[in-house]
Coordinates of C-alpha atoms and ligand atoms in Angstrom, one line a residue:
M9 CA 148.5 82.6 115.5
K10 CA 146.5 83.9 118.4
A11 CA 148.5 87.2 118.1
R12 CA 147.6 87.3 114.4
L13 CA 143.9 86.9 115.3
E14 CA 144.1 89.6 117.9
E15 CA 145.7 91.9 115.3
I16 CA 143.1 91.2 112.7
K17 CA 140.3 91.8 115.2
A18 CA 141.8 95.1 116.5
Q19 CA 142.5 96.3 113.0
A20 CA 139.0 95.4 111.8
L21 CA 137.2 97.1 114.8
A22 CA 139.3 100.2 114.2
Q23 CA 138.3 100.2 110.5
I24 CA 134.7 99.7 111.3
A25 CA 134.7 102.5 113.8
A26 CA 136.2 104.8 111.1
A27 CA 133.9 103.7 108.3
D28 CA 131.7 106.5 107.1
S29 CA 129.6 104.8 104.3
M30 CA 127.7 101.7 103.6
E31 CA 130.2 100.9 100.7
G32 CA 133.1 101.3 103.1
L33 CA 131.5 99.0 105.6
N34 CA 130.9 96.3 102.9
A35 CA 134.5 96.5 101.7
I36 CA 135.6 95.8 105.3
R37 CA 133.3 92.8 105.5
V38 CA 134.7 91.4 102.3
A39 CA 138.3 92.1 103.1
V40 CA 138.1 90.4 106.6
L41 CA 135.3 87.8 106.4
G42 CA 135.1 87.1 102.7
K43 CA 136.2 84.0 100.8
K44 CA 139.6 85.5 100.3
G45 CA 139.5 87.5 103.4
E46 CA 142.1 87.8 106.2
L47 CA 140.3 85.5 108.6
T48 CA 139.7 82.9 106.0
E49 CA 143.5 82.9 105.2
V50 CA 144.2 82.3 108.9
L51 CA 141.8 79.4 109.0
K52 CA 143.8 77.8 106.1
S53 CA 146.9 77.6 108.4
M54 CA 144.9 75.5 111.0
K55 CA 146.7 72.4 109.5
D56 CA 149.9 73.7 111.0
V57 CA 148.4 73.9 114.5
A58 CA 149.0 70.9 116.8
P59 CA 145.9 68.7 116.9
E60 CA 145.4 69.1 120.6
D61 CA 145.4 72.9 120.3
R62 CA 142.9 73.0 117.4
P63 CA 139.7 73.2 119.5
M64 CA 141.1 76.1 121.4
V65 CA 142.3 77.9 118.3
G66 CA 139.1 77.2 116.5
Q67 CA 137.2 78.7 119.4
I68 CA 139.3 81.9 119.2
V69 CA 138.7 82.1 115.5
N70 CA 135.0 81.8 116.0
E71 CA 135.0 84.4 118.7
T72 CA 137.0 86.8 116.5
R73 CA 134.6 86.3 113.6
S74 CA 131.5 86.8 115.9
A75 CA 133.0 89.9 117.4
I76 CA 133.7 91.4 114.0
E77 CA 130.3 90.4 112.6
L78 CA 128.6 91.9 115.6
E79 CA 130.5 95.2 115.2
L80 CA 129.7 95.3 111.5
D81 CA 126.0 94.7 112.1
T82 CA 125.8 97.3 114.9
K83 CA 127.6 99.9 112.8
K84 CA 125.3 99.0 109.8
A85 CA 122.1 99.4 111.8
Q86 CA 123.4 102.7 113.2
M87 CA 124.3 104.0 109.7
E88 CA 120.8 103.1 108.4
K89 CA 119.2 104.9 111.3
D90 CA 121.3 108.0 110.7
L91 CA 120.4 107.9 107.0
R92 CA 116.7 107.6 107.7
E93 CA 116.8 110.5 110.2
A94 CA 118.7 112.7 107.7
K95 CA 116.1 111.9 105.0
M96 CA 113.2 112.7 107.4
K97 CA 114.8 116.0 108.2
A98 CA 115.2 116.9 104.6
E99 CA 111.6 115.9 103.8
V100 CA 110.0 118.1 106.4
I101 CA 106.5 119.4 105.2
D102 CA 105.7 123.0 105.8
V103 CA 102.0 122.9 106.5
T104 CA 101.9 126.7 106.5
L105 CA 102.8 126.9 102.8
P106 CA 99.9 128.1 100.6
A107 CA 98.3 125.2 98.6
K108 CA 98.4 124.9 94.8
K109 CA 95.1 126.2 93.4
S110 CA 93.3 123.7 91.1
E111 CA 91.8 125.7 88.2
L112 CA 88.2 124.8 87.2
G113 CA 87.3 124.9 83.6
H114 CA 84.5 127.1 82.3
R115 CA 81.8 126.9 79.7
H116 CA 82.8 128.6 76.4
P117 CA 80.8 131.7 75.3
N118 CA 79.8 129.8 72.2
T119 CA 78.4 127.0 74.3
I120 CA 76.5 129.4 76.5
A121 CA 75.1 131.3 73.5
L122 CA 74.1 128.0 71.7
E123 CA 72.4 126.7 74.8
E124 CA 70.4 129.9 75.1
V125 CA 69.3 129.7 71.4
E126 CA 68.4 126.0 71.7
R127 CA 66.4 126.7 74.8
I128 CA 64.4 129.4 73.0
F129 CA 63.6 127.2 70.0
I130 CA 62.9 124.0 72.0
G131 CA 60.4 126.2 73.8
M132 CA 58.7 126.8 70.5
G133 CA 58.5 123.0 69.7
Y134 CA 61.7 122.6 67.6
E135 CA 63.9 119.5 67.6
V136 CA 67.7 119.8 67.7
V137 CA 69.3 117.7 65.0
E138 CA 72.8 117.2 63.6
G139 CA 74.3 116.6 60.2
P140 CA 77.8 115.6 58.9
E141 CA 80.7 118.0 58.8
V142 CA 82.2 116.1 55.9
E143 CA 79.6 116.4 53.3
K144 CA 78.7 115.6 49.7
D145 CA 78.6 118.4 47.1
Y146 CA 74.9 117.4 46.6
Y147 CA 73.8 118.3 50.2
N148 CA 76.0 121.4 50.5
F149 CA 75.2 122.9 47.1
E150 CA 73.2 121.0 44.5
A151 CA 70.1 120.1 46.6
L152 CA 70.1 123.7 47.9
N153 CA 69.6 125.0 44.4
I154 CA 73.2 125.9 43.9
P155 CA 74.2 124.0 40.7
A156 CA 77.7 123.4 39.5
D157 CA 78.3 126.7 37.7
H158 CA 76.5 128.9 40.3
P159 CA 78.5 131.9 41.5
A160 CA 77.4 131.2 45.1
K161 CA 79.8 128.3 44.9
D162 CA 82.7 130.7 44.6
E163 CA 81.4 133.0 47.3
Q164 CA 81.9 130.3 49.9
D165 CA 85.5 129.3 49.5
T166 CA 85.2 125.6 49.9
F167 CA 87.7 123.1 51.3
Y168 CA 87.3 120.1 48.9
I169 CA 88.4 116.6 49.9
T170 CA 87.7 115.1 46.5
G171 CA 85.8 116.5 43.6
D172 CA 82.5 115.4 45.2
I173 CA 83.3 115.5 48.9
L174 CA 83.9 118.6 50.9
L175 CA 83.9 120.2 54.4
R176 CA 80.5 121.8 54.6
T177 CA 80.5 125.6 54.2
Q178 CA 77.1 126.0 55.7
T179 CA 74.7 124.0 58.0
S180 CA 71.9 124.4 55.3
G181 CA 72.7 120.9 54.0
V182 CA 71.1 119.5 57.2
Q183 CA 67.8 120.8 55.9
V184 CA 68.1 118.4 53.0
H185 CA 69.0 115.5 55.2
E186 CA 65.9 116.2 57.4
M187 CA 63.6 116.6 54.4
E188 CA 64.8 113.4 52.8
K189 CA 63.7 111.4 55.9
G190 CA 60.2 112.0 54.6
K191 CA 58.7 112.8 58.0
L192 CA 56.4 115.9 58.0
P193 CA 55.9 118.4 59.5
I194 CA 59.5 119.5 60.3
R195 CA 60.6 121.9 63.0
M196 CA 64.3 121.6 63.4
L197 CA 67.3 123.4 64.7
A198 CA 70.7 122.3 63.4
P199 CA 73.7 123.8 65.1
G200 CA 77.2 122.8 63.8
R201 CA 80.7 123.6 62.7
V202 CA 81.3 124.9 59.2
F203 CA 84.4 125.5 57.2
R204 CA 85.6 128.1 54.7
S205 CA 89.0 128.8 53.3
D206 CA 89.2 132.2 54.9
E207 CA 92.2 134.0 56.5
V208 CA 92.0 134.5 60.3
D209 CA 91.2 138.0 61.4
A210 CA 89.0 139.8 63.9
T211 CA 85.8 138.7 62.1
H212 CA 86.9 135.6 60.1
S213 CA 88.1 132.1 60.8
P214 CA 88.4 129.0 58.5
S215 CA 86.1 127.2 61.0
F216 CA 83.1 128.7 62.8
H217 CA 79.6 127.7 63.7
Q218 CA 76.1 128.2 62.4
I219 CA 72.7 127.4 63.6
E220 CA 70.2 126.4 60.9
G221 CA 66.5 126.5 61.3
L222 CA 63.8 124.9 59.2
V223 CA 60.1 124.7 59.4
I224 CA 57.9 122.8 56.9
D225 CA 54.2 122.3 57.2
K226 CA 50.9 123.1 55.5
N227 CA 50.1 126.8 55.2
I228 CA 53.4 128.1 56.5
T229 CA 53.8 131.8 55.3
F230 CA 56.2 134.6 55.6
A231 CA 54.2 135.9 58.5
D232 CA 55.2 132.7 60.4
L233 CA 58.8 133.4 59.6
K234 CA 58.6 137.0 60.8
G235 CA 56.7 136.2 64.0
T236 CA 59.0 133.3 64.9
L237 CA 62.2 135.3 64.4
A238 CA 60.9 138.4 66.1
E239 CA 60.1 136.2 69.2
F240 CA 63.5 134.7 69.0
A241 CA 65.2 138.2 68.9
K242 CA 63.1 139.3 71.9
A243 CA 64.0 136.2 73.9
L244 CA 67.7 136.6 73.1
F245 CA 68.2 140.3 73.3
G246 CA 65.4 141.5 75.5
E247 CA 61.6 142.3 75.3
Q248 CA 62.2 145.8 73.9
T249 CA 64.0 144.5 70.8
K250 CA 62.5 145.3 67.4
V251 CA 63.4 143.5 64.1
K252 CA 63.5 144.6 60.5
F253 CA 63.7 142.5 57.4
R254 CA 65.7 143.6 54.4
P255 CA 65.3 141.8 51.0
H256 CA 68.2 139.7 50.2
H257 CA 69.1 136.7 48.0
F258 CA 69.9 133.1 48.9
P259 CA 69.6 130.4 46.2
F260 CA 67.6 128.1 48.4
T261 CA 64.9 130.6 49.6
E262 CA 62.5 132.7 47.7
P263 CA 61.8 135.4 48.9
S264 CA 64.9 135.8 51.0
A265 CA 65.8 138.4 53.6
E266 CA 68.3 139.4 56.2
M267 CA 67.0 140.3 59.7
D268 CA 68.4 143.2 61.7
V269 CA 67.7 143.8 65.4
T270 CA 67.6 147.2 67.2
C271 CA 71.0 147.7 68.8
F272 CA 70.7 146.4 72.4
K273 CA 73.5 148.8 73.4
C274 CA 71.8 152.1 72.4
G275 CA 68.3 150.9 71.9
G276 CA 68.3 152.1 68.3
S277 CA 69.6 155.7 68.6
G278 CA 73.0 154.9 67.1
C279 CA 76.3 154.2 68.9
R280 CA 79.8 152.9 68.3
F281 CA 78.5 149.4 68.7
C282 CA 76.0 149.5 65.8
K283 CA 78.2 151.9 63.8
G284 CA 75.7 154.7 64.3
S285 CA 72.9 152.9 62.4
G286 CA 70.8 151.7 65.4
W287 CA 70.5 148.3 63.8
I288 CA 72.6 145.1 63.9
E289 CA 72.3 142.3 61.3
I290 CA 72.0 138.9 62.9
L291 CA 70.7 136.3 60.4
G292 CA 69.7 135.2 56.9
C293 CA 66.3 133.7 56.2
G294 CA 63.6 133.1 53.6
M295 CA 60.7 130.9 52.4
V296 CA 62.1 127.5 51.2
H297 CA 62.4 127.6 47.4
P298 CA 59.8 125.3 45.8
H299 CA 62.5 123.7 43.7
V300 CA 64.4 122.8 46.9
L301 CA 61.3 121.1 48.3
E302 CA 60.7 119.2 45.0
M303 CA 64.3 117.9 45.0
S304 CA 63.7 116.4 48.4
N305 CA 60.4 114.9 47.3
I306 CA 58.1 117.3 49.1
D307 CA 55.2 118.6 47.1
P308 CA 55.4 122.5 47.1
E309 CA 51.7 122.7 46.2
E310 CA 50.9 121.0 49.5
Y311 CA 53.7 122.1 51.8
T312 CA 55.6 125.4 52.3
G313 CA 58.3 126.3 54.8
F314 CA 60.8 128.8 56.0
A315 CA 64.4 128.6 56.9
F316 CA 67.0 130.7 58.7
G317 CA 70.8 130.6 59.4
V318 CA 72.5 132.3 62.3
G319 CA 76.2 132.7 62.9
L320 CA 76.9 131.4 66.4
E321 CA 80.1 133.3 67.0
R322 CA 78.3 136.5 65.8
I323 CA 75.6 136.0 68.5
A324 CA 78.3 135.2 71.2
L325 CA 80.4 138.3 70.2
L326 CA 77.3 140.5 70.2
K327 CA 75.8 139.2 73.4
Y328 CA 79.1 139.4 75.4
E329 CA 80.5 142.5 73.6
I330 CA 83.6 140.8 72.5
D331 CA 85.3 142.7 69.6
D332 CA 87.7 140.1 68.3
M333 CA 86.6 136.6 67.2
R334 CA 90.1 135.2 67.7
L335 CA 89.5 135.5 71.5
L336 CA 86.9 132.8 71.1
Y337 CA 89.4 130.3 69.8
E338 CA 92.4 130.9 72.0
N339 CA 90.7 129.2 75.1
D340 CA 92.5 131.3 77.6
V341 CA 90.8 130.5 80.9
R342 CA 91.3 134.1 82.1
F343 CA 89.2 135.3 79.1
L344 CA 86.6 132.5 79.3
K345 CA 86.0 133.0 83.0
Q346 CA 84.4 136.4 82.4
F347 CA 81.2 135.0 80.9
Ligands
LIG428 N1 73.6 129.2 54.6 C1 73.6 130.7 54.6 C2 75.0 131.1 54.7 O1 75.9 130.4 55.1 C3 72.8 131.3 55.8 C4 71.3 131.1 55.5 C5 70.6 132.1 54.9 C6 70.7 129.9 55.9 C7 69.2 131.9 54.7 C8 69.3 129.8 55.7 C9 68.6 130.8 55.1 O2 68.6 128.7 56.1 O3 67.3 130.7 54.9 O4 75.3 132.3 54.4

């Protein structure tokens, strides 16, 4: 039996020395020390040993077990140390590598242009207000003097949600919301997103932005409109800018006009930018139609007003000399960073 124990020990130590993985080492532990292991089998034959020899044999068994356990633990610790070292080596950090750049965002040209327009009008005492993008037919058309069968309704290809609810095609409806509040006088600027069922191209998009302006007070005349918008043009495009008003038609203003500014590229002599004319159209405007005032419970005998509508993208494209509106919607940081 002693010889058998010596044999088990020698064999186990040789196997442990040769083991090259944690799994291998565990298998040896189970095969030798486990419940059905070799050493346990030997213990079962203790009953055949003469009683007086049992303490001695027992001691040898214990010594064998301890020796094997010690060897297993030492080898295990060694293996874990080797693994850790290998891992550390593989994980070496090269501090000389260039760092990843974190890209900063950038304000959109639309935002920059809008903030500039707002700054100009706030300086003239205007309040910036907002209205809903999902709108009732009444506010988008009816209350602006565009009744059901009016051709202007077809001009603005409308996205309808129901027969009566639509995505606003213009910010002009905010005028009505403000007038309905019943607080006079009004000096408001209403920027916002509008929607029209248009195909995307260099100058069109199904969704774009307008800035609406409305002034209502006693004794407001066309001279106030001209003076205000001329000041606006100078503040936006430079002191040398001149304006000109061309008669136009909008259902909710009478008289109505479109305003052109002298081309800020050539100063009015004509260039590629203004298509040779020296002028660039920037907004629609007019005196608020008496019927529009009446529908919102304002007495046109007592109060008058003017309104204007500017395309925000148009201002941004002009100011930053961008020739394709699609660039404004792609949000490529390399493009946006230039402004
Ligand atoms: N709502 C008009 C449009 O979308 C723009 C406009 C023209 C607004 C004249 C006005 C205005 O307030 O007075 O074409």
